[in-house]
Tab-separated table of C-alpha atoms in Angstrom:
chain	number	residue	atom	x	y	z
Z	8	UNK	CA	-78.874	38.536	10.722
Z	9	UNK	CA	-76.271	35.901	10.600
Z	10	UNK	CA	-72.651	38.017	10.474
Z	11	UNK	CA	-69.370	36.179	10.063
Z	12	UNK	CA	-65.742	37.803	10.656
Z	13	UNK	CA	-62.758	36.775	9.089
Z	14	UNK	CA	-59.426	38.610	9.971
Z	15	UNK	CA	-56.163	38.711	8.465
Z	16	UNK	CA	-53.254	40.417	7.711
Z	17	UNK	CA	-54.060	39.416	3.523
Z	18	UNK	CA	-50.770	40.179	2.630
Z	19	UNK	CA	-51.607	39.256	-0.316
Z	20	UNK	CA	-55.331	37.717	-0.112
Z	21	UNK	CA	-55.228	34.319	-1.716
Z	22	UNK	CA	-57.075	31.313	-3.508
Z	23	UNK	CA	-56.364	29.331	0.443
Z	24	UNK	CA	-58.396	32.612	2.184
Z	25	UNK	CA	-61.414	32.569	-0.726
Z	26	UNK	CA	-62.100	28.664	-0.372
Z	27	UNK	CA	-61.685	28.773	3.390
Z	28	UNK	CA	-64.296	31.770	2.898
Z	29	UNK	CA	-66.645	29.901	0.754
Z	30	UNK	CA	-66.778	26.782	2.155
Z	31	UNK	CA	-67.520	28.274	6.021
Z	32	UNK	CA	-70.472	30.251	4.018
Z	33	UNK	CA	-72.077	27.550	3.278
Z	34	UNK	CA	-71.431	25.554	6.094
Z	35	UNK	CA	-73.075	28.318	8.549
Z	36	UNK	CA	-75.243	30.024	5.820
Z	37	UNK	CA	-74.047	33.253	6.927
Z	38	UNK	CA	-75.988	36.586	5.484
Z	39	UNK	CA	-73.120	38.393	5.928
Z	40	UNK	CA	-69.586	37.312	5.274
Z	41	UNK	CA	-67.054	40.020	6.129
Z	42	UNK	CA	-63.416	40.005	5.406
Z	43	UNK	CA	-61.332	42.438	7.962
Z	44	UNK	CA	-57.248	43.309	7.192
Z	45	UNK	CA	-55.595	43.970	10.074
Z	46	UNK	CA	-54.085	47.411	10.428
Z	47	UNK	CA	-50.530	46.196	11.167
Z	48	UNK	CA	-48.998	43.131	10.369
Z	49	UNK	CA	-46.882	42.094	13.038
Z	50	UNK	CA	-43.681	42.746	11.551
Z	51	UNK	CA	-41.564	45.806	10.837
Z	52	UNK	CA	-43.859	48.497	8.664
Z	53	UNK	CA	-40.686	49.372	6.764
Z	54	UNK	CA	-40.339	46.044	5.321
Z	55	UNK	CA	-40.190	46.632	1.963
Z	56	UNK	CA	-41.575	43.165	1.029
Z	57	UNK	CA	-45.075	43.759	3.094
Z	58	UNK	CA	-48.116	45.712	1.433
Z	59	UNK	CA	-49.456	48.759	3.474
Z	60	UNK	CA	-52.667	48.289	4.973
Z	61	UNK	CA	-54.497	50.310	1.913
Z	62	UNK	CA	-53.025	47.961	-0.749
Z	63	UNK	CA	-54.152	45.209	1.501
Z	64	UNK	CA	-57.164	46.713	1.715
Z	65	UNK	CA	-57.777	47.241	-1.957
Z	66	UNK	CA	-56.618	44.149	-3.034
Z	67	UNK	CA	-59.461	41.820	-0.870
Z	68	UNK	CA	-61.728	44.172	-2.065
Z	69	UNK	CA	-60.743	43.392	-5.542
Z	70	UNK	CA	-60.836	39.623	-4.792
Z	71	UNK	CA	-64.300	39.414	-3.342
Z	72	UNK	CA	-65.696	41.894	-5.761
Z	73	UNK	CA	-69.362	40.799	-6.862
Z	74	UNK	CA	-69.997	37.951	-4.435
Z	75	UNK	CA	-73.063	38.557	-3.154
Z	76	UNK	CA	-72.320	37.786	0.888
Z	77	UNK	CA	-68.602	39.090	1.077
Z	78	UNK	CA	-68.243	42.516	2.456
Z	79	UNK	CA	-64.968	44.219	3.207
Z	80	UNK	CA	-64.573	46.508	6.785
Z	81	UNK	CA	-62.326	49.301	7.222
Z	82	UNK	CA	-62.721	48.942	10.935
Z	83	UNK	CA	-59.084	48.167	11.829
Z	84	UNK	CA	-57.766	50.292	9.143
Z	85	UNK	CA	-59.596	52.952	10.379
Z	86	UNK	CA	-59.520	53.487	13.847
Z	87	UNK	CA	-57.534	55.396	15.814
Z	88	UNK	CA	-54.585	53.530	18.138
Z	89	UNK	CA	-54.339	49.855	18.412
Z	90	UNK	CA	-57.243	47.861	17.379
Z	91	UNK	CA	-58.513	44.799	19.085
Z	92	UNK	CA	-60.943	42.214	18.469
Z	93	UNK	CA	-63.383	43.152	21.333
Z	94	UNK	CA	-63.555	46.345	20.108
Z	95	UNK	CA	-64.560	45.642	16.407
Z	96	UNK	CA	-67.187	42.858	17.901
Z	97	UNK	CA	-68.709	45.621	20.117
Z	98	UNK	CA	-68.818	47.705	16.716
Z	99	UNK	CA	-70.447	45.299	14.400
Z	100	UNK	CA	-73.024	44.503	16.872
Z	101	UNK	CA	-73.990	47.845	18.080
Z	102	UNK	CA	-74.246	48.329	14.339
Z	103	UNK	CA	-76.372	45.709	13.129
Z	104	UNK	CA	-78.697	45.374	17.045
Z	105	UNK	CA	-80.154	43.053	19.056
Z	106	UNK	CA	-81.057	40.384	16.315
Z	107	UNK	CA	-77.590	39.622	14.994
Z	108	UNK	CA	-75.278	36.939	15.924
Z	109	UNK	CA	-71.851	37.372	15.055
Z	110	UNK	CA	-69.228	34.329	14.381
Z	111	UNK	CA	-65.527	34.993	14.323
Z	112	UNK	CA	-62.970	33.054	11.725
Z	113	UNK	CA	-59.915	32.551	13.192
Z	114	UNK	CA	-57.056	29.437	12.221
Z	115	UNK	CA	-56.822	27.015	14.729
Z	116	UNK	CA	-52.924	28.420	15.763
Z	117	UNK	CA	-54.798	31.266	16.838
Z	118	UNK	CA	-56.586	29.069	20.189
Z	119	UNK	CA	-53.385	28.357	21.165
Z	120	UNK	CA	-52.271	31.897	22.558
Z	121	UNK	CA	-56.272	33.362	22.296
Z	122	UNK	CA	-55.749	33.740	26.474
Z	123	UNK	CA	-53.566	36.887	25.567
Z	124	UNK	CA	-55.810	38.366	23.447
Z	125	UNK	CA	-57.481	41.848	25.314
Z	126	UNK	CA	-61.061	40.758	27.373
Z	127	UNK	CA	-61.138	37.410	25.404
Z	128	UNK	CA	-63.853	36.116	28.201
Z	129	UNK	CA	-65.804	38.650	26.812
Z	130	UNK	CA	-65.164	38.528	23.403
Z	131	UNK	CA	-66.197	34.996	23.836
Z	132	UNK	CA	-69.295	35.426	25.060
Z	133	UNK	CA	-70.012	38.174	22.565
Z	134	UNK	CA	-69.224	35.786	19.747
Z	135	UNK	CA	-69.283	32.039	18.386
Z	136	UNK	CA	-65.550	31.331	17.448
Z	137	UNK	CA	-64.913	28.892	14.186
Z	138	UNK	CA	-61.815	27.447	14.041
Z	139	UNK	CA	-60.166	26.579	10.496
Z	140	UNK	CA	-58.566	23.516	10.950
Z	141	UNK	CA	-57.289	21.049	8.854
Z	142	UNK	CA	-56.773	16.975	9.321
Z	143	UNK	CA	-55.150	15.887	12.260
Z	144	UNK	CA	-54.052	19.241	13.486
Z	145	UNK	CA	-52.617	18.723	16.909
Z	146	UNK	CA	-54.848	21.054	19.583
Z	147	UNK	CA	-53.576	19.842	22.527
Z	148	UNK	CA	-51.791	23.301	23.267
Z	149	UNK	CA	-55.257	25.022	23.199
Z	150	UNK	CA	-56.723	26.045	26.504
Z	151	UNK	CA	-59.272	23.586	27.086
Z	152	UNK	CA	-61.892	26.166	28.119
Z	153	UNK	CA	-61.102	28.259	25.375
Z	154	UNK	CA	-61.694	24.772	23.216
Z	155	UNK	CA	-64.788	24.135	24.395
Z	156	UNK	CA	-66.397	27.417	23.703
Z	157	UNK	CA	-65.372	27.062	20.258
Z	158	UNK	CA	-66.528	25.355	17.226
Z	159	UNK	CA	-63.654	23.239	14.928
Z	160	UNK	CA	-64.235	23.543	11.154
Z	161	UNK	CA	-62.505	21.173	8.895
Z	162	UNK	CA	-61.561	22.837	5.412
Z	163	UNK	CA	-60.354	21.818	2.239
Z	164	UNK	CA	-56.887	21.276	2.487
Z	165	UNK	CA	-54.985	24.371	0.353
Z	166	UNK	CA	-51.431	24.125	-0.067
Z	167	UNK	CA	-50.884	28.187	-0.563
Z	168	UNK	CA	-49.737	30.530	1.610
Z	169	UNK	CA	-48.823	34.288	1.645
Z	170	UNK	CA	-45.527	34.176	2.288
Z	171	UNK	CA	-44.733	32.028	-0.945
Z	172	UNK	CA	-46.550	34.456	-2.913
Z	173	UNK	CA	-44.404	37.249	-1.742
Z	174	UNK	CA	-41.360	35.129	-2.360
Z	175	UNK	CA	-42.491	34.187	-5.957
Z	176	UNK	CA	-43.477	37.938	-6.785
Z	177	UNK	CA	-39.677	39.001	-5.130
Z	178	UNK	CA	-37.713	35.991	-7.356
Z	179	UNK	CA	-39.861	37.125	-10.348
Z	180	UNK	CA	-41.685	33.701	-10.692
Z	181	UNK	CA	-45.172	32.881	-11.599
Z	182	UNK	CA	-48.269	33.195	-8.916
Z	183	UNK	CA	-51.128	32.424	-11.128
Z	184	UNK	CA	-53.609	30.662	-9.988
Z	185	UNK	CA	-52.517	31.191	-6.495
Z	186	UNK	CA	-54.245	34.487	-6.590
Z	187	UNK	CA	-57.335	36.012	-8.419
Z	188	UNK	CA	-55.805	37.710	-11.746
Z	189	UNK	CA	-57.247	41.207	-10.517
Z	190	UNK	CA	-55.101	40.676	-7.457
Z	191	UNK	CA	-52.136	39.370	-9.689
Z	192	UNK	CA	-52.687	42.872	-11.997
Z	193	UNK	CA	-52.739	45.068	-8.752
Z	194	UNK	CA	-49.503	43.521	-7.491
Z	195	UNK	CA	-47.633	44.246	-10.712
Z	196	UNK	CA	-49.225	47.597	-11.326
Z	197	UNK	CA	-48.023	48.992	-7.731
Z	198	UNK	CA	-44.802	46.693	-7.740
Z	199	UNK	CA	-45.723	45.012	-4.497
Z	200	UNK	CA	-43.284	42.500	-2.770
Z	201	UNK	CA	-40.011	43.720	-4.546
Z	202	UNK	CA	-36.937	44.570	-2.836
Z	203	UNK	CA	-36.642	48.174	-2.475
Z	204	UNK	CA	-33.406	48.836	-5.707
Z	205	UNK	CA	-34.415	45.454	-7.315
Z	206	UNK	CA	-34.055	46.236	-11.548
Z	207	UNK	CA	-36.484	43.346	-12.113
Z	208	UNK	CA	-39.177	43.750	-14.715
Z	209	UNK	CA	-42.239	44.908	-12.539
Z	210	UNK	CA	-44.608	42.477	-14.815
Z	211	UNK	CA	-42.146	39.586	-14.413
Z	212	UNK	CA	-42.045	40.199	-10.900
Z	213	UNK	CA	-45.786	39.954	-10.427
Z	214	UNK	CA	-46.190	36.607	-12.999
Z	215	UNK	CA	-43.027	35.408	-13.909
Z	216	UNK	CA	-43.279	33.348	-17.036
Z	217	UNK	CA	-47.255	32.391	-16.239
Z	218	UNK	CA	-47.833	35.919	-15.862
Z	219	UNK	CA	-51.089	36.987	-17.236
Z	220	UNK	CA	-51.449	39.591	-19.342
């Protein structure tokens, strides 16, 4: 059994994260592709202009709804105290036994400080590390031994990003297309990303002028 992690904070999950997704499936022909929001972002969990981990949660689940090799975890969500990698690699392969190999999605910014991250010797010899990269992306702050026990994939080049979402949704501008439309709905139905007091229409806030309806 071929299992793939990809982590993120999916805050909201966008068209960027699905494409990266799809294109590393069939690059690797994974059996398993599993998406895993982190429990925290690392940023205030007042902000009013974050999602809480269970609308993060819902909404990936949303997006990857009927594909037949994307699974969602709960593991982060869901357990108890800080969460680490290590730990939810230990999980998934006590889970699935001896016969599983388990490949870890991470963006290339992620090698550069991966020597902080808890028992990362281990967690590198527990897993195969694929890092999303895109052309010309400068790696010479990596650790070099961290670089060469991990494997560089080159994706389509996305121009979206989460934090222009959240911005859009917040100015009450359009984000279709940038997101699935079940993702767009779910935003405007729990008024996600608006400032706490804001007297924008929740619907405008979600799609602007584009919204769908």
């Amino acid at each position: 059994m071929r299992l793939a992690i990809y982590g993120g904070t999916f805050d909201p999950i966008h068209y960027g994260h699905l494409i990266c997704a799809e294109e590393a499936l069939e690059a690797y022909q994974f059996d398993e592709f599993w998406f895993l929001p982190a429990a925290r972002p690392p940023h205030k969990l007042d902000d009013p202009n974050r999602a809480s981990p269970e609308h993060r949660y819902e909404m990936t689940r949303l997006a990857i709804e009927g594909h037949p090799a994307f699974r969602i975890s709960r593991s982060e969500i869901d357990r108890q105290g800080r969460s680490y990698a290590i730990d939810t690699a230990r999980e998934f392969l006590n889970a699935y036994g001896n016969n599983a190999t388990l490949s870890w999605i991470v963006g290339a910014d992620s090698l550069i400080e991966f020597e902080i991250w808890r028992d990362h010797d281990a967690l590198l010899d527990l897993c195969r590390f694929i890092a999303v990269t895109r052309p010309n992306y400068d790696l010479s702050r990596a650790p070099k031994r961290v670089l060469e026990k991990t494997e560089l994939f080159e994706m389509t080049a996305v121009d979206l990003s989460a934090t222009d979402i959240r911005r859009r949704v917040r100015e009450g501008r359009s984000i279709r297309y940038r997101t699935p439309a079940v993702v767009e709905e779910y935003i405007r139905q729990n008024r996600l990303y608006v400032r706490s007091g804001a007297h924008h229409n929740a619907r405008d806030n979600a799609g602007g002028q584009g919204g769908s309806s």
